[in-house]
PDB file of C-alpha atoms in Angstrom:
ATOM      1  CA  MET N 192      10.726 150.355 146.170  1.00  0.00           C
ATOM      2  CA  TYR N 193      14.454 150.848 146.794  1.00  0.00           C
ATOM      3  CA  PHE N 194      15.185 150.818 143.090  1.00  0.00           C
ATOM      4  CA  THR N 195      12.780 153.737 142.593  1.00  0.00           C
ATOM      5  CA  LEU N 196      14.443 155.616 145.441  1.00  0.00           C
ATOM      6  CA  PHE N 197      17.885 154.897 143.975  1.00  0.00           C
ATOM      7  CA  ILE N 198      16.868 156.162 140.524  1.00  0.00           C
ATOM      8  CA  THR N 199      15.285 159.267 142.063  1.00  0.00           C
ATOM      9  CA  VAL N 200      18.448 160.093 144.008  1.00  0.00           C
ATOM     10  CA  ILE N 201      20.671 159.580 140.951  1.00  0.00           C
ATOM     11  CA  LEU N 202      18.433 161.694 138.722  1.00  0.00           C
ATOM     12  CA  THR N 203      18.234 164.441 141.339  1.00  0.00           C
ATOM     13  CA  ALA N 204      22.012 164.487 141.638  1.00  0.00           C
ATOM     14  CA  VAL N 205      22.477 164.652 137.865  1.00  0.00           C
ATOM     15  CA  VAL N 206      19.886 167.430 137.495  1.00  0.00           C
ATOM     16  CA  LEU N 207      21.458 169.492 140.287  1.00  0.00           C
ATOM     17  CA  VAL N 208      24.965 169.142 138.860  1.00  0.00           C
ATOM     18  CA  VAL N 209      23.846 170.047 135.349  1.00  0.00           C
ATOM     19  CA  ALA N 210      21.777 172.969 136.667  1.00  0.00           C
ATOM     20  CA  ALA N 211      24.710 174.328 138.654  1.00  0.00           C
ATOM     21  CA  TYR N 212      26.988 174.040 135.631  1.00  0.00           C
ATOM     22  CA  VAL N 213      24.495 175.760 133.303  1.00  0.00           C
ATOM     23  CA  ILE N 214      23.767 178.565 135.769  1.00  0.00           C
ATOM     24  CA  ALA N 215      27.503 179.156 136.300  1.00  0.00           C
ATOM     25  CA  LYS N 216      28.058 179.349 132.538  1.00  0.00           C
ATOM     26  CA  LEU N 217      25.123 181.728 132.053  1.00  0.00           C
ATOM     27  CA  ILE N 218      25.778 184.228 134.831  1.00  0.00           C
ATOM     28  CA  GLY N 219      29.527 183.753 135.385  1.00  0.00           C
ATOM     29  CA  PRO N 220      31.990 186.433 134.328  1.00  0.00           C
ATOM     30  CA  ARG N 221      33.617 185.934 130.964  1.00  0.00           C
ATOM     31  CA  SER N 222      37.165 187.076 130.391  1.00  0.00           C
ATOM     32  CA  TYR N 223      39.122 185.640 127.527  1.00  0.00           C
ATOM     33  CA  ASN N 224      42.654 186.758 128.222  1.00  0.00           C
ATOM     34  CA  LYS N 225      45.899 184.900 127.538  1.00  0.00           C
ATOM     35  CA  LEU N 226      47.300 185.952 130.915  1.00  0.00           C
ATOM     36  CA  LYS N 227      44.600 183.969 132.713  1.00  0.00           C
ATOM     37  CA  GLY N 228      46.342 180.762 131.723  1.00  0.00           C
ATOM     38  CA  GLU N 229      49.699 181.845 133.140  1.00  0.00           C
ATOM     39  CA  PRO N 230      50.926 180.673 136.558  1.00  0.00           C
ATOM     40  CA  TYR N 231      50.457 183.235 139.310  1.00  0.00           C
ATOM     41  CA  GLU N 232      52.440 183.312 142.538  1.00  0.00           C
ATOM     42  CA  CYS N 233      51.616 186.020 145.093  1.00  0.00           C
ATOM     43  CA  GLY N 234      51.371 188.780 142.510  1.00  0.00           C
ATOM     44  CA  ILE N 235      54.860 188.157 141.166  1.00  0.00           C
ATOM     45  CA  PRO N 236      55.329 186.784 137.662  1.00  0.00           C
ATOM     46  CA  THR N 237      57.064 183.424 137.734  1.00  0.00           C
ATOM     47  CA  HIS N 238      60.458 182.865 136.168  1.00  0.00           C
ATOM     48  CA  GLY N 239      61.086 179.517 134.544  1.00  0.00           C
ATOM     49  CA  SER N 240      58.915 176.465 134.827  1.00  0.00           C
ATOM     50  CA  SER N 241      56.233 176.283 137.471  1.00  0.00           C
ATOM     51  CA  TRP N 242      56.482 172.483 137.629  1.00  0.00           C
ATOM     52  CA  LEU N 243      59.488 172.030 139.873  1.00  0.00           C
ATOM     53  CA  PRO N 244      60.315 168.703 141.489  1.00  0.00           C
ATOM     54  CA  VAL N 245      59.482 168.646 145.197  1.00  0.00           C
ATOM     55  CA  SER N 246      61.396 166.506 147.648  1.00  0.00           C
ATOM     56  CA  ILE N 247      59.577 163.412 148.859  1.00  0.00           C
ATOM     57  CA  GLY N 248      60.527 164.467 152.383  1.00  0.00           C
ATOM     58  CA  PHE N 249      57.821 167.120 152.356  1.00  0.00           C
ATOM     59  CA  TYR N 250      55.180 164.517 151.583  1.00  0.00           C
ATOM     60  CA  LEU N 251      56.492 162.071 154.184  1.00  0.00           C
ATOM     61  CA  PHE N 252      56.544 164.772 156.833  1.00  0.00           C
ATOM     62  CA  ALA N 253      52.990 165.834 155.975  1.00  0.00           C
ATOM     63  CA  ILE N 254      51.712 162.252 156.010  1.00  0.00           C
ATOM     64  CA  LEU N 255      53.347 161.599 159.376  1.00  0.00           C
ATOM     65  CA  PHE N 256      51.859 164.800 160.763  1.00  0.00           C
ATOM     66  CA  LEU N 257      48.379 163.831 159.591  1.00  0.00           C
ATOM     67  CA  LEU N 258      48.794 160.301 160.876  1.00  0.00           C
ATOM     68  CA  PHE N 259      49.740 161.359 164.394  1.00  0.00           C
ATOM     69  CA  ASP N 260      47.273 164.233 164.395  1.00  0.00           C
ATOM     70  CA  ILE N 261      44.352 161.978 163.519  1.00  0.00           C
ATOM     71  CA  GLU N 262      45.466 159.321 165.967  1.00  0.00           C
ATOM     72  CA  THR N 263      45.439 161.840 168.784  1.00  0.00           C
ATOM     73  CA  VAL N 264      41.847 162.662 167.864  1.00  0.00           C
ATOM     74  CA  PHE N 265      41.023 159.090 168.877  1.00  0.00           C
ATOM     75  CA  LEU N 266      42.127 159.930 172.413  1.00  0.00           C
ATOM     76  CA  TYR N 267      39.160 162.250 172.999  1.00  0.00           C
ATOM     77  CA  PRO N 268      36.386 159.633 172.824  1.00  0.00           C
ATOM     78  CA  TRP N 269      38.507 157.368 175.004  1.00  0.00           C
ATOM     79  CA  ALA N 270      38.862 160.132 177.614  1.00  0.00           C
ATOM     80  CA  VAL N 271      35.085 160.487 177.745  1.00  0.00           C
ATOM     81  CA  VAL N 272      34.414 156.805 178.521  1.00  0.00           C
ATOM     82  CA  VAL N 273      37.522 155.881 180.522  1.00  0.00           C
ATOM     83  CA  LYS N 274      35.633 155.819 183.858  1.00  0.00           C
ATOM     84  CA  GLN N 275      32.961 153.506 182.476  1.00  0.00           C
ATOM     85  CA  PHE N 276      35.389 150.861 181.214  1.00  0.00           C
ATOM     86  CA  GLY N 277      37.931 151.011 184.032  1.00  0.00           C
ATOM     87  CA  VAL N 278      41.118 148.975 183.758  1.00  0.00           C
ATOM     88  CA  MET N 279      40.335 147.660 180.277  1.00  0.00           C
ATOM     89  CA  ALA N 280      40.291 151.233 178.974  1.00  0.00           C
ATOM     90  CA  ILE N 281      43.699 151.923 180.505  1.00  0.00           C
ATOM     91  CA  VAL N 282      45.159 148.746 178.985  1.00  0.00           C
ATOM     92  CA  SER N 283      43.708 149.449 175.548  1.00  0.00           C
ATOM     93  CA  ILE N 284      44.923 153.050 175.440  1.00  0.00           C
ATOM     94  CA  GLY N 285      48.310 151.932 176.753  1.00  0.00           C
ATOM     95  CA  PHE N 286      48.587 149.541 173.804  1.00  0.00           C
ATOM     96  CA  PHE N 287      47.405 152.280 171.444  1.00  0.00           C
ATOM     97  CA  LEU N 288      50.046 154.696 172.735  1.00  0.00           C
ATOM     98  CA  LEU N 289      52.697 151.975 172.593  1.00  0.00           C
ATOM     99  CA  VAL N 290      51.966 151.477 168.905  1.00  0.00           C
ATOM    100  CA  LEU N 291      52.210 155.247 168.407  1.00  0.00           C
ATOM    101  CA  VAL N 292      55.548 155.410 170.182  1.00  0.00           C
ATOM    102  CA  PHE N 293      56.922 152.517 168.124  1.00  0.00           C
ATOM    103  CA  GLY N 294      55.701 154.234 164.941  1.00  0.00           C
ATOM    104  CA  LEU N 295      57.344 157.492 165.972  1.00  0.00           C
ATOM    105  CA  ALA N 296      60.603 155.722 166.863  1.00  0.00           C
ATOM    106  CA  TYR N 297      60.580 153.932 163.515  1.00  0.00           C
ATOM    107  CA  ALA N 298      59.996 157.176 161.582  1.00  0.00           C
ATOM    108  CA  TRP N 299      62.670 158.918 163.622  1.00  0.00           C
ATOM    109  CA  ARG N 300      65.189 156.120 163.059  1.00  0.00           C
ATOM    110  CA  LYS N 301      64.513 156.098 159.304  1.00  0.00           C
ATOM    111  CA  GLY N 302      65.160 159.853 159.199  1.00  0.00           C
ATOM    112  CA  ALA N 303      61.666 160.809 158.089  1.00  0.00           C
ATOM    113  CA  LEU N 304      61.536 163.616 160.651  1.00  0.00           C
ATOM    114  CA  GLU N 305      64.802 165.250 159.610  1.00  0.00           C
ATOM    115  CA  TRP N 306      64.374 168.411 157.583  1.00  0.00           C
ATOM    116  CA  LYS N 307      67.033 168.406 154.846  1.00  0.00           C
TER     117      LYS N 307
END
């Protein structure tokens, strides 16, 4: 029974993907122009190579931002149930925030938050 359901789902997915691709090819606009393959930056033609090396600091800063941003999202469900769990909720969120503070101090000490 589950095998039949699995095959049905896979076939449906394949048919929908192929149908979307075929429909896009049939009714999509066609423009064969050499300029379409060129890099485009805010309406200004680029000068030189578009593949420039980017500092790893940008990636580290973005990852740290996402990490702390997502971790603060975990505070909202805790705030909803804090009255139900009492002291245990306070202890658990205290530990959670302690880990966050240690992570922030570590990133700060390593210089990951400095914009160079």
